[in-house]
PDB file of C-alpha atoms in Angstrom:
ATOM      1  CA  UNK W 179      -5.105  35.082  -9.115  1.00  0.00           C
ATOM      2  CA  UNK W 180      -8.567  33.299  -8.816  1.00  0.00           C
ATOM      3  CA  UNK W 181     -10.981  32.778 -11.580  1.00  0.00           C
ATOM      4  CA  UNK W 182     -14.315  34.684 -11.346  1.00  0.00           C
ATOM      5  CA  UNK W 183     -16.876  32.225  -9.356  1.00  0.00           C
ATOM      6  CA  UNK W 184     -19.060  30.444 -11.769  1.00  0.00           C
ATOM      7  CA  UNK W 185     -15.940  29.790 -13.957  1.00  0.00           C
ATOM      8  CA  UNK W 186     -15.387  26.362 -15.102  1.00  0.00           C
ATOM      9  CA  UNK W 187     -12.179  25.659 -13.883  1.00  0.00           C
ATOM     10  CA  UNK W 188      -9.844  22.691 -15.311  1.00  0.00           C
ATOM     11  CA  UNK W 189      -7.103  21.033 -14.105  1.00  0.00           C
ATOM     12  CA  UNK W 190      -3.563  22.919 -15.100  1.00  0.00           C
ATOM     13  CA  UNK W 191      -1.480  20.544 -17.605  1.00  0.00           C
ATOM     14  CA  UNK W 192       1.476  19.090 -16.882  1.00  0.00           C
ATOM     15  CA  UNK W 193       4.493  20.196 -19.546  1.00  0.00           C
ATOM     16  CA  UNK W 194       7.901  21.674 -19.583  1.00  0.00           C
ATOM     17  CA  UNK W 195       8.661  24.637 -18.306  1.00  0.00           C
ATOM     18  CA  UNK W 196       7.913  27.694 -20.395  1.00  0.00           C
ATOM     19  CA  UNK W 197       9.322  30.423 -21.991  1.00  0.00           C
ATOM     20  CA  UNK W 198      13.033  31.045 -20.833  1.00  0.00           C
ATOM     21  CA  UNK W 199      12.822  28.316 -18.197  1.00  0.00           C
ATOM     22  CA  UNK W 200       9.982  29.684 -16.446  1.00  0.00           C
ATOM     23  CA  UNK W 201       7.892  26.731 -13.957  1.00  0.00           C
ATOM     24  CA  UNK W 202       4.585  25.769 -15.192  1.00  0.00           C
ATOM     25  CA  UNK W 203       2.030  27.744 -13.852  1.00  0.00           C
ATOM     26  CA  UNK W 204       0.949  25.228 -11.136  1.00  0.00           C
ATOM     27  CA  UNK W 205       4.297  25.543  -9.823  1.00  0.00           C
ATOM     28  CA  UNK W 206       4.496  28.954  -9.452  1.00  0.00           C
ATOM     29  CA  UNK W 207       3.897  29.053  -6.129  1.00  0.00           C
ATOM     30  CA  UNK W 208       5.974  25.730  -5.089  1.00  0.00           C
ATOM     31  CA  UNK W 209       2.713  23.448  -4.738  1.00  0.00           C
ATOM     32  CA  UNK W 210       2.797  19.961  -5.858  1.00  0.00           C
ATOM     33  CA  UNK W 211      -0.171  18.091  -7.836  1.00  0.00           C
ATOM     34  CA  UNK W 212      -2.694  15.948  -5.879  1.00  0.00           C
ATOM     35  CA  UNK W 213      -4.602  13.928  -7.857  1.00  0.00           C
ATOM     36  CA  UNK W 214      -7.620  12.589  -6.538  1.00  0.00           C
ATOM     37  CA  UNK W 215     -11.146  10.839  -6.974  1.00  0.00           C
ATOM     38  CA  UNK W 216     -14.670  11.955  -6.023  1.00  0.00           C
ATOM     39  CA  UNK W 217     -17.231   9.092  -5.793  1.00  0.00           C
ATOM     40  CA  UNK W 218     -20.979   9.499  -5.350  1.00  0.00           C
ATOM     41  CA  UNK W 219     -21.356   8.937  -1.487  1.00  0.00           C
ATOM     42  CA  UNK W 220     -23.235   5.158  -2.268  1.00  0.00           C
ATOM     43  CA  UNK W 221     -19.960   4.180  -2.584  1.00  0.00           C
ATOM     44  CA  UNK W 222     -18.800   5.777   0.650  1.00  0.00           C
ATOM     45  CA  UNK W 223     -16.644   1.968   1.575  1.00  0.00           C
ATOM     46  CA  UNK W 224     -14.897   2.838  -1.771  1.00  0.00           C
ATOM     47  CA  UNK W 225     -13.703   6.268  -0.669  1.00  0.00           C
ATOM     48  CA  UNK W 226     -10.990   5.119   2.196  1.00  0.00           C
ATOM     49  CA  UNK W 227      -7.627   6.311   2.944  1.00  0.00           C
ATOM     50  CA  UNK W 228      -6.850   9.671   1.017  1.00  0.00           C
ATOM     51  CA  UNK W 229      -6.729   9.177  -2.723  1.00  0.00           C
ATOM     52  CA  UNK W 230     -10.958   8.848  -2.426  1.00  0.00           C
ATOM     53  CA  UNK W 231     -13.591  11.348  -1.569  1.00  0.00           C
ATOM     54  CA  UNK W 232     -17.411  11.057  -1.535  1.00  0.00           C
ATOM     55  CA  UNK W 233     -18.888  13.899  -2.953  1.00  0.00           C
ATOM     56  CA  UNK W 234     -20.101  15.550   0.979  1.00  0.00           C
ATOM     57  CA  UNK W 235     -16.557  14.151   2.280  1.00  0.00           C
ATOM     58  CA  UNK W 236     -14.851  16.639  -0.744  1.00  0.00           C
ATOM     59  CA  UNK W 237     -16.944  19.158  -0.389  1.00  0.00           C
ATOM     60  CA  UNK W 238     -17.095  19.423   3.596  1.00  0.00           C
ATOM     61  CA  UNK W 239     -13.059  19.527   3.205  1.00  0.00           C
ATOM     62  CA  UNK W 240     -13.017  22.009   0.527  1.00  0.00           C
ATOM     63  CA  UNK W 241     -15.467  24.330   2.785  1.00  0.00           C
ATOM     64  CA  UNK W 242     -12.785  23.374   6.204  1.00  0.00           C
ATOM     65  CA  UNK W 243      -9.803  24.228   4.197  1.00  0.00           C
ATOM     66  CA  UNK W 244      -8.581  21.689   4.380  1.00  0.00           C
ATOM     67  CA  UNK W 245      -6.464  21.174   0.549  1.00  0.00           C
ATOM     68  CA  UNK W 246      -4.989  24.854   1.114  1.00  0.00           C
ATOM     69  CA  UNK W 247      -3.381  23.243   4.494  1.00  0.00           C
ATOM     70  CA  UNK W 248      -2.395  20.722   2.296  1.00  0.00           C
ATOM     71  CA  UNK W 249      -0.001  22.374   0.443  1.00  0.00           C
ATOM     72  CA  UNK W 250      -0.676  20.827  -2.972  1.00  0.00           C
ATOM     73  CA  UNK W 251      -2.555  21.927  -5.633  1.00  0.00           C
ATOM     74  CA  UNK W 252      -5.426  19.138  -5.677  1.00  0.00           C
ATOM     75  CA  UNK W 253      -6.888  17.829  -9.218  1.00  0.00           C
ATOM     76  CA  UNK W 254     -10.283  16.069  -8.731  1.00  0.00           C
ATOM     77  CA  UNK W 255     -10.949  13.013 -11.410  1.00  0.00           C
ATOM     78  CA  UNK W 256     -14.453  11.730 -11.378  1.00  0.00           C
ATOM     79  CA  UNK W 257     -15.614   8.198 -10.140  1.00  0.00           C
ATOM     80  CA  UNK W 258     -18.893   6.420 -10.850  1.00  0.00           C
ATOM     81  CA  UNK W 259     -22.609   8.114  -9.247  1.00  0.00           C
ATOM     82  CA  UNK W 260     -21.709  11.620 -10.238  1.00  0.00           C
ATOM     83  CA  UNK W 261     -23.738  14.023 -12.150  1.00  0.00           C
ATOM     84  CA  UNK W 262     -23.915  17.213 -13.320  1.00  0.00           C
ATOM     85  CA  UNK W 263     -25.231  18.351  -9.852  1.00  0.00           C
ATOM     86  CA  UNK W 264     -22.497  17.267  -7.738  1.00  0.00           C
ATOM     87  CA  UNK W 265     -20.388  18.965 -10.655  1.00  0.00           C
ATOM     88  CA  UNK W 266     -22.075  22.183 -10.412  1.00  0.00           C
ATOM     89  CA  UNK W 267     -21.568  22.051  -6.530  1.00  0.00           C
ATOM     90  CA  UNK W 268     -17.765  20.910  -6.473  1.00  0.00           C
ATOM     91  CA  UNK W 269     -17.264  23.754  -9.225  1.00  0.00           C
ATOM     92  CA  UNK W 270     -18.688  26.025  -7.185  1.00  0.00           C
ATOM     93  CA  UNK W 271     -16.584  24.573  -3.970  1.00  0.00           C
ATOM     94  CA  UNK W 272     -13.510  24.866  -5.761  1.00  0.00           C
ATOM     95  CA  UNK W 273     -14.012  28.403  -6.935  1.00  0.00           C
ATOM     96  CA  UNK W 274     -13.624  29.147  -3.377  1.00  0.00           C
ATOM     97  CA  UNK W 275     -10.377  27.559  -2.686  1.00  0.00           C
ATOM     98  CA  UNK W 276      -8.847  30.373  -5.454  1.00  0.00           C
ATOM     99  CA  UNK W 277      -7.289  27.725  -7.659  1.00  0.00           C
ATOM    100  CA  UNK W 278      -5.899  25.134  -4.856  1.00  0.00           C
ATOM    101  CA  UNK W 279      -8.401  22.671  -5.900  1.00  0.00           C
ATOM    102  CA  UNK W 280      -9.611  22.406 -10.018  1.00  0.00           C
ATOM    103  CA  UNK W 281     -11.456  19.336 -11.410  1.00  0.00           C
ATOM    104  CA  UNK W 282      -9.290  17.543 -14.838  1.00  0.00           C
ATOM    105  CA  UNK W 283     -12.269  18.134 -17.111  1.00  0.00           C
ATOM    106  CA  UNK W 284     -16.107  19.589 -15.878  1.00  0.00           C
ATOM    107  CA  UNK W 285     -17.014  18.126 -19.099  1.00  0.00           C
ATOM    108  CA  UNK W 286     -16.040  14.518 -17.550  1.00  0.00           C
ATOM    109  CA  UNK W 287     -18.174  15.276 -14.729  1.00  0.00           C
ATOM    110  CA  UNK W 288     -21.962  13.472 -14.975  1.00  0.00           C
ATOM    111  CA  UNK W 289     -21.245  12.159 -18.080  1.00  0.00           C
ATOM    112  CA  UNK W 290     -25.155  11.774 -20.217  1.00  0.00           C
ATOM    113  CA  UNK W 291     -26.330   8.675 -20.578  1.00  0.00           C
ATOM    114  CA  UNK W 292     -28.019   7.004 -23.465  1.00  0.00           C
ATOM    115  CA  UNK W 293     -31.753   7.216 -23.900  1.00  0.00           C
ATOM    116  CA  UNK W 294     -33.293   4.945 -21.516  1.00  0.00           C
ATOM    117  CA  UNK W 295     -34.827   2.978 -25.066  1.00  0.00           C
ATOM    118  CA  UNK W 296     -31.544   2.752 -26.589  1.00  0.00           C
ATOM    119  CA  UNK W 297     -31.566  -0.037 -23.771  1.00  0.00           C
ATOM    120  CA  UNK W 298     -34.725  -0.895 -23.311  1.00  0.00           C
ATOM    121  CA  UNK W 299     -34.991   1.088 -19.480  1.00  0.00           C
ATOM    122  CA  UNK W 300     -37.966   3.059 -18.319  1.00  0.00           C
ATOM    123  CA  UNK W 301     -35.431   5.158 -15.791  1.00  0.00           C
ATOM    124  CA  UNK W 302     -32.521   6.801 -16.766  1.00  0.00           C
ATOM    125  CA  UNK W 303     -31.007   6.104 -13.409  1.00  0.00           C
ATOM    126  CA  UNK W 304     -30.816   2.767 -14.455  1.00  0.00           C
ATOM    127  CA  UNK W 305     -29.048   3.274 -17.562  1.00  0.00           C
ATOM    128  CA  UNK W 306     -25.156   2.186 -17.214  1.00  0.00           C
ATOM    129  CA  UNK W 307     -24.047   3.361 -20.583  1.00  0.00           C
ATOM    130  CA  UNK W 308     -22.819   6.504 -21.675  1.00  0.00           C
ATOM    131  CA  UNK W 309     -21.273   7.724 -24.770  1.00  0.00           C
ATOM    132  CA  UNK W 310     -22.109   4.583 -27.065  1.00  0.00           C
ATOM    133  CA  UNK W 311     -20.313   3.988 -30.456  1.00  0.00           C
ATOM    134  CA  UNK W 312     -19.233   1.515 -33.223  1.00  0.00           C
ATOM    135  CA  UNK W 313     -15.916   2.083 -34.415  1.00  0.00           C
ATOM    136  CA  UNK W 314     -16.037  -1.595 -36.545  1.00  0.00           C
ATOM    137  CA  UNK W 315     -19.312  -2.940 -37.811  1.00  0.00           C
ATOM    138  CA  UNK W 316     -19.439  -5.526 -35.412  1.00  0.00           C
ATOM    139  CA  UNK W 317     -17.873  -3.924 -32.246  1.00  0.00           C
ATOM    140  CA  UNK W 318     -19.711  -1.497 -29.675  1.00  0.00           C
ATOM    141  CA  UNK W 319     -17.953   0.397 -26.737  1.00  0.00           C
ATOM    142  CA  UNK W 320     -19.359   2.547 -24.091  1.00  0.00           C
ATOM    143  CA  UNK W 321     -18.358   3.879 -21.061  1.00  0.00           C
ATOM    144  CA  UNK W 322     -19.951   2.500 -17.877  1.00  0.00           C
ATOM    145  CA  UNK W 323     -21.585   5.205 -16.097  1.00  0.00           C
ATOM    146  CA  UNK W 324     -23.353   3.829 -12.431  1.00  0.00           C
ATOM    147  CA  UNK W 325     -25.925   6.325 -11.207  1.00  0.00           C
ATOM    148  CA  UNK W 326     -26.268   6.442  -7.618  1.00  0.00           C
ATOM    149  CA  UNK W 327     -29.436   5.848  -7.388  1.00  0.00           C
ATOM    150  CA  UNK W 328     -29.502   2.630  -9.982  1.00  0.00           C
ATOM    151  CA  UNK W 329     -31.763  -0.375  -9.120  1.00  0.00           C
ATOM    152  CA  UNK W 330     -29.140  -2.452  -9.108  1.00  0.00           C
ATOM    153  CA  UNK W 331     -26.964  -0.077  -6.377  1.00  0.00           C
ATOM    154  CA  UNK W 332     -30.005   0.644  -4.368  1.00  0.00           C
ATOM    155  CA  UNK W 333     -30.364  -2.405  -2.132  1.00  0.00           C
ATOM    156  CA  UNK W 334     -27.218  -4.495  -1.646  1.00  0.00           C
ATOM    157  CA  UNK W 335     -24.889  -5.143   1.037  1.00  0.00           C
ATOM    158  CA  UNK W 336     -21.338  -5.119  -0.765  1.00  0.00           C
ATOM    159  CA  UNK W 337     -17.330  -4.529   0.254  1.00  0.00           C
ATOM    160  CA  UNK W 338     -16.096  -1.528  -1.798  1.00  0.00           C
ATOM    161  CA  UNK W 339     -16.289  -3.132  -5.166  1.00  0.00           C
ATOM    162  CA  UNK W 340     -19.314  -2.666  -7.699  1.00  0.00           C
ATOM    163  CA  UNK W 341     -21.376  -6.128  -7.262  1.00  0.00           C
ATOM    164  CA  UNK W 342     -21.003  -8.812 -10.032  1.00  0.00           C
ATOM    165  CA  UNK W 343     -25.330  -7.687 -10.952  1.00  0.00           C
ATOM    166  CA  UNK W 344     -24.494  -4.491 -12.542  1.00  0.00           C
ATOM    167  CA  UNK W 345     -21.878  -6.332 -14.461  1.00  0.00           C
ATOM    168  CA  UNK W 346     -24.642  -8.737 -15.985  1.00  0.00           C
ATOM    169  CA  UNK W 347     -26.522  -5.525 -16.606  1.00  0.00           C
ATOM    170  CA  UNK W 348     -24.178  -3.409 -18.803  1.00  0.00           C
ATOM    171  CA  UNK W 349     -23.095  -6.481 -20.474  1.00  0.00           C
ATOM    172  CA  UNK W 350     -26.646  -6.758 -21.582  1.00  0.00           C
ATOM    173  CA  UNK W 351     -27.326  -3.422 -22.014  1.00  0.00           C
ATOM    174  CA  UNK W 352     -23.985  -3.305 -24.356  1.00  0.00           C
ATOM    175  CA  UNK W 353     -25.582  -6.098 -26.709  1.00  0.00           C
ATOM    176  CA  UNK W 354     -28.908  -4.157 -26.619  1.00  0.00           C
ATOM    177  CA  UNK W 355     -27.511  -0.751 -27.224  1.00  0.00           C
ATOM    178  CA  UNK W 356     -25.418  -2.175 -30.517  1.00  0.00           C
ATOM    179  CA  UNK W 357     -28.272  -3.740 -32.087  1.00  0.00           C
ATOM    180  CA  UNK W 358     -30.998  -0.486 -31.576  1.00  0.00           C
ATOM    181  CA  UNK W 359     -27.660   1.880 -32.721  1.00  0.00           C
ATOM    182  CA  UNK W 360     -26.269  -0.001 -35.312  1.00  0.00           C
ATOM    183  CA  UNK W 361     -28.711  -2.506 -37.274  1.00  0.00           C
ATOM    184  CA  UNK W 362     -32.375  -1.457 -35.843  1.00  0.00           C
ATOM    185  CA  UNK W 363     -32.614   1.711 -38.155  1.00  0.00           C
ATOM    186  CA  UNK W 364     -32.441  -0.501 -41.067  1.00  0.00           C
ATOM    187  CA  UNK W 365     -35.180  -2.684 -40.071  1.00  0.00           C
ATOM    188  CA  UNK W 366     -38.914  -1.999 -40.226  1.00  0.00           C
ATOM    189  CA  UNK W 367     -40.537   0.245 -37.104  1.00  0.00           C
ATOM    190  CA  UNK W 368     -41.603  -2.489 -35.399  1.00  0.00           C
ATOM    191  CA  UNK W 369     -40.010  -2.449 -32.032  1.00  0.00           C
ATOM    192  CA  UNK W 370     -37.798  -5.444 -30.538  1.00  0.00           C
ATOM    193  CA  UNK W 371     -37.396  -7.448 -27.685  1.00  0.00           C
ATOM    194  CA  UNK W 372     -34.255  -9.457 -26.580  1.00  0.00           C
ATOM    195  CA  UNK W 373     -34.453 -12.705 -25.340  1.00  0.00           C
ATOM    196  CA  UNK W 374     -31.251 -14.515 -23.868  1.00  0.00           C
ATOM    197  CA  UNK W 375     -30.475 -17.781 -24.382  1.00  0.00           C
ATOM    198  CA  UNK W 376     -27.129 -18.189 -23.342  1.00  0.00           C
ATOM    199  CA  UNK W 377     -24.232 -16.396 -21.225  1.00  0.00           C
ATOM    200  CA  UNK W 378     -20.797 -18.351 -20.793  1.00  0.00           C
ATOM    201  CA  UNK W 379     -19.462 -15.314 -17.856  1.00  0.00           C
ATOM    202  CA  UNK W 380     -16.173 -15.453 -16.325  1.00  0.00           C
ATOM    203  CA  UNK W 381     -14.950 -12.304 -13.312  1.00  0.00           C
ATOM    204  CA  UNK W 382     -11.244 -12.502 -13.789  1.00  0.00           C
ATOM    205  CA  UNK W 383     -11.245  -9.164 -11.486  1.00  0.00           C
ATOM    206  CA  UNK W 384     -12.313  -6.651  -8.776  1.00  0.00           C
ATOM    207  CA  UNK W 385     -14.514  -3.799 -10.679  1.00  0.00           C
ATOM    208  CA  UNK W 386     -14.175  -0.731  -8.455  1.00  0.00           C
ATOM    209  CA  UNK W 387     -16.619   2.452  -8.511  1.00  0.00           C
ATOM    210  CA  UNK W 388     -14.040   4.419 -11.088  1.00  0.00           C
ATOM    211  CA  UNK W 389     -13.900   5.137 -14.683  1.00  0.00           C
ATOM    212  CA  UNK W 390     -14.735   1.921 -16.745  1.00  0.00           C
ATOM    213  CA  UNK W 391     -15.483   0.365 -20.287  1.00  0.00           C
ATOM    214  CA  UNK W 392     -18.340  -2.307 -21.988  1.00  0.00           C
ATOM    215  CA  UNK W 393     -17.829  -3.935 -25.396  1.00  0.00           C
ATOM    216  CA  UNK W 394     -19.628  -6.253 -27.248  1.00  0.00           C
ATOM    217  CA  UNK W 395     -18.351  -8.166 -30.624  1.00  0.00           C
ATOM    218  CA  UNK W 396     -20.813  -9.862 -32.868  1.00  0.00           C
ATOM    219  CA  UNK W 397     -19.103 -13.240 -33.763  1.00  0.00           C
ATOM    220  CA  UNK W 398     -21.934 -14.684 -35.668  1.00  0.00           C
ATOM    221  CA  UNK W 399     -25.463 -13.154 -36.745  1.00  0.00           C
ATOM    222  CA  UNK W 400     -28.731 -14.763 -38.483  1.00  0.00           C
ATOM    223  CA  UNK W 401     -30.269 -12.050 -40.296  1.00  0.00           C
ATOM    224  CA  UNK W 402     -32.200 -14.177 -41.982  1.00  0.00           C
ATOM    225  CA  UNK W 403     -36.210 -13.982 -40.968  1.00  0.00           C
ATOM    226  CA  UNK W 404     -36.090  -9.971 -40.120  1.00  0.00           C
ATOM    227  CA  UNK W 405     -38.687 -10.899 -36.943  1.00  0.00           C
ATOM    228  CA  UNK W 406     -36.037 -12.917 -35.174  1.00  0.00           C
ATOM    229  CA  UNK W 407     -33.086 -12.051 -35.241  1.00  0.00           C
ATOM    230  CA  UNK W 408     -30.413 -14.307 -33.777  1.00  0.00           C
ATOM    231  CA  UNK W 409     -26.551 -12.909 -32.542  1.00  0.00           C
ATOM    232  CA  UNK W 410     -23.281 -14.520 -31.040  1.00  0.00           C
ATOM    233  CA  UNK W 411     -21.672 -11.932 -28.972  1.00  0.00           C
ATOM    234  CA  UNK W 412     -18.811 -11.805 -26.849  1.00  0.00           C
ATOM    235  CA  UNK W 413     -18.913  -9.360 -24.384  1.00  0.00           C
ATOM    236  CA  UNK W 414     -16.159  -7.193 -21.913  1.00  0.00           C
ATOM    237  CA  UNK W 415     -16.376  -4.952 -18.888  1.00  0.00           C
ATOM    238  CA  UNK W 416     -12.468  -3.307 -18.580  1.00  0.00           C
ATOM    239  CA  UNK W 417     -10.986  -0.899 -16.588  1.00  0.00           C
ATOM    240  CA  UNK W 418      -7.847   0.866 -16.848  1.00  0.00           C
ATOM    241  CA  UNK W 419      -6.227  -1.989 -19.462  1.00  0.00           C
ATOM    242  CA  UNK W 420      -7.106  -5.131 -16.828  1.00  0.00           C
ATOM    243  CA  UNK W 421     -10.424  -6.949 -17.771  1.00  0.00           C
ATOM    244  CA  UNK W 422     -12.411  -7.154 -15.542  1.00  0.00           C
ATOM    245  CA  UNK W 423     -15.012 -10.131 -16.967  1.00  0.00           C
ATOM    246  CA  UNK W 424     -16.131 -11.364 -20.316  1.00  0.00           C
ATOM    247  CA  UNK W 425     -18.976 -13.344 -21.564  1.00  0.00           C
ATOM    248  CA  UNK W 426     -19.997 -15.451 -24.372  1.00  0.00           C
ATOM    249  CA  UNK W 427     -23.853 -14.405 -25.320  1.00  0.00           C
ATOM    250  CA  UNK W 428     -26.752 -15.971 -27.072  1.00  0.00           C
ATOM    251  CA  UNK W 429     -29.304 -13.966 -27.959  1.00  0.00           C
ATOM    252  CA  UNK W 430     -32.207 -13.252 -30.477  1.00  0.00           C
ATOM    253  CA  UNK W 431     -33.920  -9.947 -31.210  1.00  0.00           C
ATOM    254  CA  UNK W 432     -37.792 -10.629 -31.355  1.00  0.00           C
ATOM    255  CA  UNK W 433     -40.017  -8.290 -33.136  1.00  0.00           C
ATOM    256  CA  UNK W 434     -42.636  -7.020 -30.388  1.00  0.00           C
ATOM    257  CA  UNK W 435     -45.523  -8.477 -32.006  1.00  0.00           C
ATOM    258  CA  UNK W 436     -43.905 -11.953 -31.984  1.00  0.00           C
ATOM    259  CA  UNK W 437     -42.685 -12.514 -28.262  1.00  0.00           C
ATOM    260  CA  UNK W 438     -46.352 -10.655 -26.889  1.00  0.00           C
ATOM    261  CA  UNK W 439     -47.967 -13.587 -28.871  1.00  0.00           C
ATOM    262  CA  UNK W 440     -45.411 -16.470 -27.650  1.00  0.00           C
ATOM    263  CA  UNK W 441     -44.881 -15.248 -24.219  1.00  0.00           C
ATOM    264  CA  UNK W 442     -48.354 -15.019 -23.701  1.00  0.00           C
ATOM    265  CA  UNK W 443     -48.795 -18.376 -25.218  1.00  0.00           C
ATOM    266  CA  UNK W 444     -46.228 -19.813 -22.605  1.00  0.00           C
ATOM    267  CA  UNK W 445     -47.455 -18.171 -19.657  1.00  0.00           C
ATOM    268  CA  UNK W 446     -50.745 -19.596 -20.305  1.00  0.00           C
ATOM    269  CA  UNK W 447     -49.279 -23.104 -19.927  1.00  0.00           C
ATOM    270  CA  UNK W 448     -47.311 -22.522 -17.340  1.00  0.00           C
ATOM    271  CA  UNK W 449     -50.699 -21.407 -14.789  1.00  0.00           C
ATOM    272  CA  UNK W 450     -52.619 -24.134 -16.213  1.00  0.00           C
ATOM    273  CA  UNK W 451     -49.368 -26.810 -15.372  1.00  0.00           C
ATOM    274  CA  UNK W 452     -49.311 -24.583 -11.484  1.00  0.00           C
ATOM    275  CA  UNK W 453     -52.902 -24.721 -11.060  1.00  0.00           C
ATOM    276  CA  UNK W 454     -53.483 -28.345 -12.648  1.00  0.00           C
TER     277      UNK W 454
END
């Protein structure tokens, strides 16, 4: 029997059978599981074949009828570039179908990203982490989280991998995001600025528009003068066990005050060496 509309409806588990050898409920009615992945439509050369849907290309089937023809019961995973409005709409999409098509988890839909400061953004579209911790004192994960409408995404002519740029990015961001989470609220309020002085990157692998991961290790830190900061950091992008690239990073946190004064200092040279 379908769920009222509006209802948040998840995926059905898999399990034994239940009570006196009864099918799982998802069986019931001789219907296999489909498991599938729904990709913001920039990555529309990602979403080939049929294992990938953009988000239009899902919901256009779902409104054709096309899963009930299918004869499975489909389970919708989210890729990158989805948000809580394309959840809202596939819910509602879904609803329709009377329990032929359920997403695994609405709550894995549009995942929320950091603030934009935590990583030192003015957008949150350009933001490409999302649930940032520190399980050890010197490690920070996130998940990657691509918006579709990120800088990075906007204008670039690409196969149907995410470019090596965004990469760079949330390997940055990573580093930023573990020093303003994890040793910035025991410093003074004077704000920071990072400055990078070295990044040793390898791409051992593809990274593909679907659920992914961003580390950063501190290897070696100079606490010592509290206005600049200096950190060794290796850094990882992975995605689903197979790493994807990994960097060796230089880098110093600069109180504000301190790099306004130098940088200004610098740029002032270099117009007086341009103009001569």
């Amino acid at each position: 029997m379908a769920e009222p509309a509006g209802s948040a409806r998840r995926a059905p588990q898999d399990g034994p059978p239940g009570p006196a050898g009864t099918a799982p409920d998802w069986a019931l009615d001789g219907r296999t599981r489909r498991h599938v992945v729904v990709v913001a439509d920039r990555f529309a050369r990602f979403a080939r074949g049929d294992q990938v849907f953009t988000v239009s290309g899902l919901l256009a089937f779902m409104g054709s009828g096309g899963p009930d023809v299918d004869g499975c019961h489909w389970v919708v995973h989210p890729g990158q570039g989805v948000d809580g409005t394309d959840r809202d709409l596939l819910e509602a999409a879904a609803d329709k179908t009377g329990g032929v098509v359920c997403l695994v988890d609405p709550a894995a839909f549009g995942p929320v990203p950091v603030a934009p400061e935590v990583v030192h953004k003015h957008r949150p579209e350009n933001v490409l982490l999302a649930g940032v911790h520190s399980p050890e004192a010197t490690l920070c994960q996130a998940d990657l989280r691509i918006h579709r409408d990120n800088e990075l995404v906007l204008d670039h002519h690409t196969g149907e991998h995410v470019q090596g740029i965004v990469i760079i990015e949330a390997m940055r961001q990573i580093c930023i995001a573990q020093f303003e989470t994890a040793l910035r609220p025991s410093l003074a309020t004077s704000g920071y600025a990072g400055v990078w002085q070295r990044i040793d990157l390898s791409f051992e692998d593809f990274l593909f528009p679907l659920p992914a991961t961003v580390e950063s290790r501190i290897e070696e830190s100079d606490l010592v003068r509290a206005h600049h900061l200096k950190f060794r950091a290796t850094a990882a992008v992975r995605q689903h066990g197979r790493t994807v690239a990994t960097a060796g990073i230089d880098y110093a946190m600069i109180r504000l005050d301190r790099i306004d004064t130098l940088e200004r200092r610098k740029a002032d040279q270099a117009t007086r060496a341009y103009l001569g």
